[in-house]
Coordinates of C-alpha atoms in Angstrom, one line a residue:
M687 CA 92.5 137.6 114.2
K688 CA 95.8 138.4 114.0
N689 CA 97.2 141.2 111.6
L690 CA 99.8 140.4 109.4
K691 CA 101.2 143.7 110.7
F692 CA 102.0 141.9 114.0
Y693 CA 103.8 139.1 111.7
I694 CA 105.9 141.7 110.0
L695 CA 107.1 143.1 113.7
T696 CA 108.0 139.7 114.9
G697 CA 109.2 138.3 111.4
F698 CA 112.0 140.9 111.5
A699 CA 113.9 139.5 114.3
A700 CA 114.6 136.3 112.3
L701 CA 116.2 138.0 109.5
A702 CA 119.9 138.7 110.1
L703 CA 121.3 141.4 107.7
T704 CA 124.6 139.7 105.8
S705 CA 127.2 141.2 104.2
C706 CA 127.1 139.1 100.7
N707 CA 126.9 140.6 97.3
D708 CA 123.6 140.8 95.8
F709 CA 124.2 138.7 92.5
L710 CA 122.7 141.2 90.5
T711 CA 119.7 141.5 92.3
T712 CA 119.2 138.2 92.9
V713 CA 120.4 137.2 96.1
P714 CA 118.8 138.3 99.0
K715 CA 120.4 140.8 101.7
D716 CA 118.8 139.1 104.3
A717 CA 119.0 135.3 105.3
M718 CA 118.6 133.1 108.5
S719 CA 121.5 131.1 110.1
P720 CA 121.2 127.6 109.3
S721 CA 122.6 126.6 112.1
S722 CA 120.1 127.8 114.3
T723 CA 117.0 127.8 112.2
W724 CA 114.7 126.1 109.9
K725 CA 114.1 123.5 113.2
S726 CA 110.3 124.7 113.5
Q727 CA 107.3 125.9 111.9
D728 CA 107.8 129.0 113.8
D729 CA 111.3 129.4 112.1
V730 CA 109.6 129.1 108.5
E731 CA 106.4 131.6 109.4
K732 CA 109.2 134.0 110.6
F733 CA 110.9 133.7 107.0
L734 CA 107.7 133.8 105.3
T735 CA 107.1 136.9 107.1
G736 CA 110.2 138.0 105.2
C737 CA 108.8 137.3 102.2
Y738 CA 105.6 139.5 102.4
D739 CA 107.8 142.1 103.0
G740 CA 107.9 143.9 99.6
W741 CA 106.0 141.5 98.0
E742 CA 104.1 144.4 96.7
D743 CA 104.6 147.8 97.2
G744 CA 102.0 150.1 98.8
S745 CA 103.5 153.4 97.3
A746 CA 103.6 151.6 93.9
L747 CA 100.0 150.9 94.3
L748 CA 99.1 154.8 95.2
Y749 CA 101.5 155.8 92.2
W750 CA 100.6 153.7 89.3
D751 CA 97.9 155.4 87.6
S752 CA 100.2 158.5 86.8
A753 CA 101.3 155.7 84.5
S754 CA 98.2 156.2 82.7
D755 CA 95.9 158.8 81.3
F756 CA 94.1 159.0 85.0
A757 CA 96.7 160.6 87.1
Y758 CA 99.9 162.8 86.8
N759 CA 103.0 162.5 89.0
N760 CA 104.5 165.9 89.7
F761 CA 108.1 165.4 90.5
P762 CA 110.5 163.4 87.9
W763 CA 112.3 162.1 90.8
E764 CA 109.6 160.0 92.3
G765 CA 109.9 157.4 89.2
F766 CA 106.6 157.7 87.4
R767 CA 106.7 161.2 85.4
N768 CA 108.8 159.6 82.8
I769 CA 106.8 156.6 82.4
G770 CA 103.3 158.3 81.9
N771 CA 104.8 160.7 79.5
G772 CA 106.7 158.5 77.8
S773 CA 110.3 159.9 78.2
F774 CA 111.6 156.8 80.1
S775 CA 114.6 154.7 78.9
P776 CA 117.4 152.3 80.3
S777 CA 119.5 154.6 82.0
D778 CA 116.4 156.6 83.3
P779 CA 113.9 154.1 83.8
G780 CA 112.0 155.7 86.4
W781 CA 110.6 153.5 89.5
S782 CA 112.1 150.0 88.7
F783 CA 110.1 147.0 89.1
Y784 CA 113.1 144.6 88.0
G785 CA 114.4 142.7 91.0
F786 CA 114.5 139.1 92.5
T787 CA 115.2 139.7 96.4
I788 CA 111.7 138.5 97.3
I789 CA 112.3 135.7 94.3
R790 CA 115.0 134.6 96.1
R791 CA 113.6 134.9 99.7
V792 CA 110.9 132.4 98.6
N793 CA 113.7 130.3 96.9
T794 CA 115.4 130.1 100.2
L795 CA 112.2 129.1 102.1
L796 CA 111.1 126.1 99.8
E797 CA 115.0 124.8 100.2
N798 CA 115.1 125.1 103.8
A799 CA 111.3 124.0 104.7
E800 CA 111.7 120.3 104.7
K801 CA 114.1 120.8 107.5
A802 CA 111.8 121.6 109.9
T803 CA 109.0 120.1 112.3
F804 CA 105.0 121.6 111.4
S805 CA 102.1 120.8 113.3
S806 CA 100.4 119.2 110.7
D807 CA 101.1 118.2 106.8
A808 CA 98.0 120.9 106.3
A809 CA 100.0 123.8 107.8
K810 CA 103.2 122.7 105.7
K811 CA 101.5 122.5 102.5
D812 CA 99.6 126.2 103.3
I813 CA 102.7 128.0 104.2
I814 CA 104.9 126.4 101.3
A815 CA 101.9 127.5 99.0
Q816 CA 101.9 131.0 100.3
A817 CA 105.3 131.4 99.5
R818 CA 104.9 129.9 95.9
V819 CA 102.1 132.6 95.3
I820 CA 104.5 135.4 96.7
R821 CA 107.0 134.4 93.9
A822 CA 104.4 133.6 90.9
Y823 CA 103.2 137.3 91.7
R824 CA 106.5 138.8 91.5
Y825 CA 107.1 137.1 88.3
F826 CA 103.7 138.1 87.2
V827 CA 104.6 141.8 88.1
M828 CA 107.6 141.6 86.2
N829 CA 106.1 140.2 83.0
M830 CA 103.7 142.8 82.9
C831 CA 106.5 145.6 83.4
Y832 CA 109.2 143.7 81.2
G833 CA 108.0 140.7 79.4
G834 CA 110.4 137.6 79.5
V835 CA 112.8 137.6 82.5
P836 CA 115.1 135.2 83.9
I837 CA 113.4 132.2 85.8
I838 CA 115.9 131.9 88.4
G839 CA 117.0 129.4 91.2
N840 CA 119.5 129.9 94.2
Y841 CA 123.1 131.2 93.4
T842 CA 126.4 130.9 95.1
T843 CA 128.3 133.2 93.1
A844 CA 127.6 136.3 90.9
Q845 CA 128.6 134.4 87.7
E846 CA 126.0 131.8 88.3
A847 CA 123.4 134.6 88.5
Q848 CA 124.0 135.8 85.0
V849 CA 121.1 134.0 83.4
P850 CA 119.6 135.0 79.9
R851 CA 115.7 136.0 79.7
E852 CA 113.4 133.4 79.3
S853 CA 110.3 134.3 76.7
S854 CA 107.1 136.0 78.1
D855 CA 105.2 133.0 77.1
K856 CA 107.4 130.8 79.4
V857 CA 107.5 133.5 82.3
R858 CA 103.8 133.2 82.2
D859 CA 103.0 129.5 81.9
Y860 CA 105.3 129.2 85.0
V861 CA 103.2 131.9 87.0
L862 CA 99.8 130.0 86.2
D863 CA 101.5 126.7 86.7
E864 CA 102.8 127.5 90.2
L865 CA 99.3 129.3 90.9
D866 CA 97.5 126.3 90.0
A867 CA 100.0 124.3 92.1
A868 CA 99.4 126.2 95.1
I869 CA 95.8 127.0 95.3
P870 CA 94.6 123.5 96.3
D871 CA 97.1 123.6 99.4
L872 CA 95.9 127.2 100.5
N873 CA 93.7 127.9 103.2
T874 CA 90.2 128.9 102.5
T875 CA 90.3 131.6 105.5
P876 CA 93.6 133.5 105.9
S877 CA 95.3 133.4 109.3
A878 CA 95.7 136.8 109.5
R879 CA 94.9 140.1 107.5
G880 CA 97.1 140.5 104.5
R881 CA 97.7 136.6 104.5
I882 CA 97.2 135.0 101.1
A883 CA 94.5 132.4 101.3
K884 CA 92.6 130.7 98.4
G885 CA 90.6 133.6 97.4
A886 CA 93.6 135.6 97.1
A887 CA 95.5 133.2 94.8
L888 CA 92.7 132.9 92.5
G889 CA 92.2 136.4 92.6
I890 CA 95.9 136.8 91.3
K891 CA 95.3 134.1 88.6
M892 CA 92.0 135.9 87.6
R893 CA 94.1 139.1 87.0
A894 CA 96.8 137.7 85.2
C895 CA 94.4 135.3 82.9
L896 CA 92.5 139.0 82.2
Y897 CA 95.6 140.8 81.6
W898 CA 96.9 138.1 79.4
G899 CA 93.7 137.5 77.4
K900 CA 92.7 134.4 78.8
L901 CA 89.4 135.5 79.2
Q902 CA 87.7 131.8 80.0
E903 CA 90.1 131.0 82.4
A904 CA 89.7 134.4 84.2
K905 CA 85.8 134.2 84.4
E906 CA 86.6 130.6 85.5
A907 CA 88.8 132.0 88.5
A908 CA 86.2 134.7 89.2
Q909 CA 83.6 132.0 89.8
Q910 CA 85.4 130.4 92.0
I911 CA 85.9 133.2 93.9
I912 CA 82.3 134.2 93.9
D913 CA 81.8 130.1 95.1
L914 CA 83.8 130.7 98.2
G915 CA 81.1 132.8 99.5
Q916 CA 83.4 134.7 101.6
Y917 CA 83.2 138.1 99.9
S918 CA 80.9 140.7 99.3
L919 CA 80.5 144.5 98.2
E920 CA 81.0 147.1 100.9
P921 CA 77.7 148.7 101.4
D922 CA 79.8 152.2 101.6
Y923 CA 82.2 152.8 98.6
A924 CA 84.0 155.5 100.3
N925 CA 84.6 153.5 103.3
L926 CA 86.7 150.9 101.4
F927 CA 89.8 153.4 101.5
T928 CA 89.5 154.5 105.4
V929 CA 91.4 153.0 108.1
K930 CA 88.2 151.9 109.3
G931 CA 87.2 150.0 106.2
Q932 CA 90.0 147.8 106.2
N933 CA 88.3 144.8 107.5
S934 CA 85.8 145.2 104.7
K935 CA 84.5 142.0 103.5
E936 CA 84.9 142.9 100.3
I937 CA 88.8 143.1 100.6
I938 CA 90.3 140.0 99.3
L939 CA 93.9 141.0 99.6
A940 CA 95.7 144.3 100.6
T941 CA 99.2 145.3 101.4
Q942 CA 99.5 146.0 105.4
Y943 CA 101.5 149.2 107.2
I944 CA 101.2 150.3 110.8
S945 CA 101.6 153.8 112.5
G946 CA 105.3 154.1 114.3
T947 CA 106.7 151.0 112.9
Y948 CA 105.9 149.7 109.4
S949 CA 103.9 153.0 108.3
L950 CA 103.2 154.1 104.6
Y951 CA 104.9 157.6 104.4
T952 CA 103.8 157.8 100.9
V953 CA 100.2 159.3 102.1
G954 CA 101.4 162.4 103.3
Q955 CA 103.1 162.7 99.7
L956 CA 99.7 162.7 98.4
Y957 CA 97.8 165.6 100.2
P958 CA 97.5 168.9 98.5
N959 CA 99.7 171.6 99.4
G960 CA 97.1 173.6 101.9
D961 CA 97.6 170.6 104.1
G962 CA 101.3 170.4 104.3
G963 CA 101.3 167.5 101.6
W964 CA 103.2 167.7 98.2
S965 CA 100.4 166.7 95.8
S966 CA 102.9 163.9 94.3
V967 CA 100.3 162.1 92.4
V968 CA 97.3 163.4 91.4
P969 CA 94.2 162.9 88.8
T970 CA 93.5 164.2 85.8
Q971 CA 90.8 165.9 84.2
Q972 CA 90.4 162.8 81.7
C973 CA 89.6 160.8 84.9
V974 CA 87.0 163.0 86.1
D975 CA 85.6 162.9 82.4
N976 CA 85.0 159.2 82.5
Y977 CA 82.7 159.4 85.3
E978 CA 79.1 159.2 84.1
M979 CA 76.2 161.5 85.0
A980 CA 74.1 160.4 87.7
N981 CA 71.6 159.6 85.4
G982 CA 73.6 156.9 83.4
M983 CA 74.6 158.7 80.5
T984 CA 78.2 159.9 79.3
I985 CA 78.8 163.5 79.6
D986 CA 78.8 163.7 75.7
E987 CA 75.7 162.5 75.4
A988 CA 72.7 164.6 74.3
G989 CA 70.5 165.0 77.0
S990 CA 72.7 163.9 79.8
G991 CA 72.4 167.4 81.6
Y992 CA 76.2 167.9 81.5
D993 CA 77.2 171.6 82.1
P994 CA 80.9 172.1 81.1
A995 CA 80.5 175.4 83.5
H996 CA 79.7 172.9 86.2
P997 CA 82.0 169.7 85.4
F998 CA 81.4 168.0 88.9
H999 CA 77.5 168.7 89.3
G1000 CA 75.3 165.8 88.7
R1001 CA 77.7 163.4 88.3
D1002 CA 78.6 159.7 89.2
P1003 CA 78.6 159.6 93.0
R1004 CA 82.1 157.9 93.0
L1005 CA 83.6 161.0 91.5
A1006 CA 83.0 162.7 94.8
M1007 CA 84.3 159.8 96.8
S1008 CA 87.4 159.5 94.9
I1009 CA 88.7 163.1 94.0
I1010 CA 89.0 166.5 95.8
Y1011 CA 87.9 169.2 93.2
P1012 CA 87.3 172.5 93.1
G1013 CA 84.5 173.7 95.3
C1014 CA 84.2 170.3 97.7
D1015 CA 84.2 170.5 101.4
W1016 CA 87.6 169.3 102.1
N1017 CA 89.6 169.3 105.8
G1018 CA 87.2 172.0 107.2
R1019 CA 87.7 174.5 104.3
V1020 CA 86.3 174.8 101.0
F1021 CA 89.0 173.6 98.5
N1022 CA 90.0 176.1 96.0
S1023 CA 92.8 175.5 93.2
L1024 CA 91.2 177.9 90.8
D1025 CA 91.5 181.2 92.3
K1026 CA 95.0 182.7 92.3
T1027 CA 94.4 184.5 95.7
I1028 CA 91.7 184.4 98.4
D1029 CA 90.6 187.4 100.0
G1030 CA 93.7 189.1 98.9
A1031 CA 96.1 186.4 100.2
D1032 CA 97.9 184.0 97.8
N1033 CA 96.2 180.9 97.6
V1034 CA 98.5 177.8 98.6
D1035 CA 96.6 175.3 96.3
Y1036 CA 96.5 177.5 93.3
P1037 CA 98.2 175.2 90.7
T1038 CA 101.5 177.5 90.2
A1039 CA 101.5 178.8 93.5
A1040 CA 104.2 176.5 94.8
D1041 CA 105.9 173.2 93.4
N1042 CA 103.9 171.3 95.9
A1043 CA 100.4 172.4 94.7
S1044 CA 98.4 170.0 92.6
K1045 CA 99.3 170.7 88.8
T1046 CA 95.8 169.5 87.7
G1047 CA 94.1 171.3 90.2
L1048 CA 92.7 168.1 91.8
S1049 CA 93.8 165.9 94.1
W1050 CA 92.9 162.1 95.4
L1051 CA 90.4 161.7 98.0
K1052 CA 90.7 157.6 98.0
Y1053 CA 92.8 156.4 101.2
L1054 CA 93.4 160.5 102.2
G1055 CA 90.1 161.3 103.5
P1056 CA 89.2 161.9 106.4
K1057 CA 92.7 163.4 107.0
S1058 CA 91.8 163.2 110.8
Q1059 CA 92.2 159.2 110.6
Y1060 CA 95.6 159.6 110.4
A1061 CA 97.5 160.9 113.8
D1062 CA 100.4 161.9 111.2
M1063 CA 100.0 161.8 107.4
W1064 CA 103.7 161.0 107.4
D1065 CA 103.4 158.0 109.7
A1066 CA 100.3 156.3 108.2
N1067 CA 98.5 153.0 108.9
C1068 CA 97.1 153.1 105.4
C1069 CA 96.8 149.7 103.8
P1070 CA 96.5 150.2 99.6
I1071 CA 93.8 147.2 98.2
V1072 CA 95.6 144.8 95.8
L1073 CA 92.1 142.9 95.3
R1074 CA 88.7 143.8 95.8
Y1075 CA 85.2 142.0 95.1
A1076 CA 84.2 144.6 93.0
D1077 CA 87.0 143.6 90.5
V1078 CA 85.6 139.6 90.5
L1079 CA 82.4 140.8 89.5
L1080 CA 83.7 143.2 86.8
T1081 CA 86.0 140.7 85.4
W1082 CA 83.6 138.0 84.9
A1083 CA 81.2 140.5 83.5
E1084 CA 84.0 141.5 81.1
C1085 CA 85.1 138.2 80.4
E1086 CA 81.8 136.8 79.7
N1087 CA 80.9 139.7 77.1
E1088 CA 83.7 139.2 75.3
L1089 CA 83.2 135.3 75.2
N1090 CA 79.5 135.3 74.5
G1091 CA 78.1 139.0 74.3
P1092 CA 75.7 140.2 76.8
S1093 CA 73.2 138.4 79.1
A1094 CA 70.9 138.8 82.0
E1095 CA 73.9 137.8 84.3
V1096 CA 76.5 140.2 82.7
Y1097 CA 74.1 143.1 83.5
R1098 CA 73.4 141.8 86.7
K1099 CA 77.1 141.5 88.0
I1100 CA 77.6 145.1 86.2
N1101 CA 74.6 146.5 88.2
Q1102 CA 75.7 145.2 91.9
V1103 CA 78.9 147.3 91.2
R1104 CA 76.7 150.1 90.2
N1105 CA 74.2 150.1 92.6
R1106 CA 76.5 150.0 95.7
A1107 CA 77.7 153.4 94.4
G1108 CA 74.3 154.8 93.9
M1109 CA 74.0 154.4 89.9
P1110 CA 71.3 153.3 88.0
N1111 CA 70.9 149.8 86.3
V1112 CA 72.6 149.6 82.9
D1113 CA 70.3 150.7 80.0
E1114 CA 69.7 147.3 78.4
A1115 CA 68.2 148.7 75.3
K1116 CA 71.0 150.9 74.8
Y1117 CA 74.1 148.9 75.5
N1118 CA 72.9 145.5 74.3
T1119 CA 75.5 144.4 71.8
K1120 CA 78.9 143.2 72.8
E1121 CA 80.6 146.2 71.5
K1122 CA 78.2 148.8 73.0
L1123 CA 78.6 147.0 76.6
R1124 CA 82.1 146.7 76.1
E1125 CA 82.3 150.2 76.2
L1126 CA 80.3 150.8 79.2
I1127 CA 82.3 147.8 80.9
R1128 CA 85.6 149.8 80.2
R1129 CA 84.4 153.1 81.7
E1130 CA 82.7 151.2 84.7
R1131 CA 86.1 150.0 85.4
G1132 CA 87.6 153.3 85.2
S1133 CA 85.1 154.9 87.5
E1134 CA 85.1 151.8 90.1
F1135 CA 89.0 151.3 90.2
A1136 CA 90.3 155.1 89.6
G1137 CA 93.4 155.4 91.8
E1138 CA 94.1 152.0 92.6
G1139 CA 96.8 151.2 90.2
Q1140 CA 94.8 149.3 87.4
R1141 CA 94.4 151.8 84.8
R1142 CA 97.7 151.4 82.8
W1143 CA 97.1 147.5 82.4
D1144 CA 93.7 148.0 81.3
I1145 CA 94.6 150.7 78.5
L1146 CA 97.4 148.4 77.2
R1147 CA 95.5 145.4 77.0
W1148 CA 92.2 147.2 75.4
T1149 CA 92.1 147.9 71.8
T1150 CA 90.5 150.5 69.9
S1151 CA 88.2 149.7 66.6
D1152 CA 91.6 150.2 64.5
G1153 CA 93.5 147.5 66.5
K1154 CA 95.7 149.8 68.3
M1155 CA 95.9 150.1 72.1
V1156 CA 93.8 152.3 73.7
A1157 CA 97.1 153.6 75.6
E1158 CA 98.1 155.0 72.0
K1159 CA 94.9 157.0 71.9
V1160 CA 94.9 158.6 75.3
L1161 CA 98.7 158.9 76.2
N1162 CA 99.7 160.8 73.1
G1163 CA 99.1 164.5 73.4
T1164 CA 98.9 167.1 76.3
L1165 CA 98.1 166.8 79.3
S1166 CA 96.0 169.9 80.6
R1167 CA 93.8 171.2 83.5
I1168 CA 91.0 173.3 83.5
T1169 CA 90.5 176.8 84.8
G1170 CA 88.2 179.0 86.3
T1171 CA 86.9 180.6 89.6
L1172 CA 84.5 179.7 92.8
V1173 CA 81.6 181.5 92.5
N1174 CA 81.0 181.5 96.1
S1175 CA 83.4 182.7 98.8
P1176 CA 85.4 179.7 100.0
T1177 CA 84.7 180.9 103.7
K1178 CA 81.1 180.5 103.1
D1179 CA 79.2 177.3 102.8
S1180 CA 76.7 176.7 100.0
S1181 CA 74.1 174.0 99.7
D1182 CA 75.9 172.4 96.8
P1183 CA 79.5 171.8 96.6
T1184 CA 79.3 170.7 93.0
M1185 CA 78.2 174.3 92.0
R1186 CA 80.7 176.7 93.7
A1187 CA 83.1 176.0 91.0
T1188 CA 82.4 177.8 87.6
I1189 CA 84.9 176.6 84.8
T1190 CA 85.5 178.5 81.5
P1191 CA 84.8 175.9 79.1
G1192 CA 87.7 175.4 76.3
A1193 CA 90.2 177.7 78.6
T1194 CA 92.7 175.0 80.0
E1195 CA 96.7 175.4 81.1
V1196 CA 98.8 172.9 79.8
I1197 CA 100.7 170.9 82.3
E1198 CA 103.2 168.5 79.8
T1199 CA 102.8 166.7 76.6
R1200 CA 103.0 163.1 76.9
T1201 CA 103.7 160.5 74.0
F1202 CA 103.2 156.5 74.0
K1203 CA 105.0 154.5 71.4
D1204 CA 103.8 150.8 70.7
Y1205 CA 107.1 149.6 72.0
N1206 CA 106.1 151.4 75.3
K1207 CA 104.2 148.7 76.2
L1208 CA 106.9 147.2 77.8
F1209 CA 109.5 149.1 80.1
P1210 CA 113.0 149.4 79.3
I1211 CA 115.1 147.0 81.5
P1212 CA 117.3 149.2 83.8
Q1213 CA 120.7 149.7 82.1
S1214 CA 122.5 149.0 85.4
N1215 CA 120.9 145.3 85.5
I1216 CA 122.1 145.0 81.9
D1217 CA 125.5 145.9 83.2
N1218 CA 125.4 143.6 85.9
N1219 CA 124.2 140.9 83.7
P1220 CA 125.6 141.1 79.9
K1221 CA 123.4 138.1 79.2
L1222 CA 119.9 140.1 79.3
E1223 CA 118.8 141.5 76.0
Q1224 CA 117.1 144.9 75.8
N1225 CA 113.5 145.2 75.1
P1226 CA 112.8 146.4 71.6
G1227 CA 112.4 150.1 71.2
Y1228 CA 115.1 150.7 73.6
E1229 CA 117.9 149.2 72.1
G1230 CA 121.0 151.8 71.9
A1231 CA 118.9 154.3 73.8
K1232 CA 120.4 156.4 76.6

């Protein structure tokens, strides 16, 4: 099977840059000449490749957790730090997800596809359906970020493009209607890695319904994916986030990058300072604290065996497979972010040693390890995952528990995910009510998907016992790092990396103060977009803000 990367390279040849205005970000800067194209299936497929270019941003996927309690974005100009700390505003919105370029490309394809000759009616339907799913996905992302947005057609003038926002409910209905219309026409098996097929579209529907509280529909979509029989859990959890694991049967949909031509530069930005990276996005201690002990107990549970002086010891194996922590073996050295000097020399990985040192003292291991997999970390063929089968199982379990409470099948699906990583079965005697199991499922999602861009959306949709968003609890207060020292010389090996670091209990260093107000659930619409389109109304809470 060919990789979508191949089609991206060939498809670029079909997209000619034009000099037209962007019509307030609704008109594409690339288009095919009507006089010489839209004649064959090949023409349409090449334009479809242009629709895939940017349908999801691998860089954004790597940054998204820094908009939550699980990660921190070190540099304000990169666009996520002010989202994470709640200081974003219409004039400084951070990373903007408000844009219609991909949607306009899809609109153009759908308007012109009827002119072309296809090899079969099934091929035509599949291509059109892929385009509609891409468009629905972009509306889904914008709805999650901004609520209601314009649902646009193709426009010939900037004035025509000045259209008001639709309601959030109407956008959601549009997304689900588009997905439901497209899913029957999609191939069951993708024509290339990275292409959308039935499972991917069902996965997008599943996630949209989960985030929007349509739990029965989310569970049904998850069951349809399970019934396809195409996907299974990767035996080696860590392998999922490596180049060699990109063809795993667990991956339902991922972004596609290729070294030398269409690479993911962002990977280099995530490496520790000692590796020449920037530590742009790093995990937090809150993320570490979410992981259970290897025995299935939480760190604050009596008898768990948790030792705050050695917080990385005896933990859920996914912690060590997801995070570069003080004392672990990393890239030919023992990673040390605790000691200001090592053998009398300045430690470049100490948090305050340089701008590029991790301010939390932690770094992501997902997608970064082993470093040797990339010939050049600034030219990486890393393909961040959008959807994988573990999400299907945990979504099914969460929805069923919320709808009907615990059951043997709910436990079984959760255990599949836990056991794959080396964790024990759920203690059914302890987690025997909907409320108790809900807490475990939430913790399980945090540990399973840390660093994959799902955390913010989970803490926005989950509520606490008082009815408030979980985000209001975890995104208000100070973000701090632990302090301590490595008890063993970093030049010497020891039998247990998790015991090398000795942390000073209660001694922390403040990184930043974070705030979250209820209206921060939605982003401010960038002021530049409102200036271009006066019919756009700002989201509540941001009116009059600079």
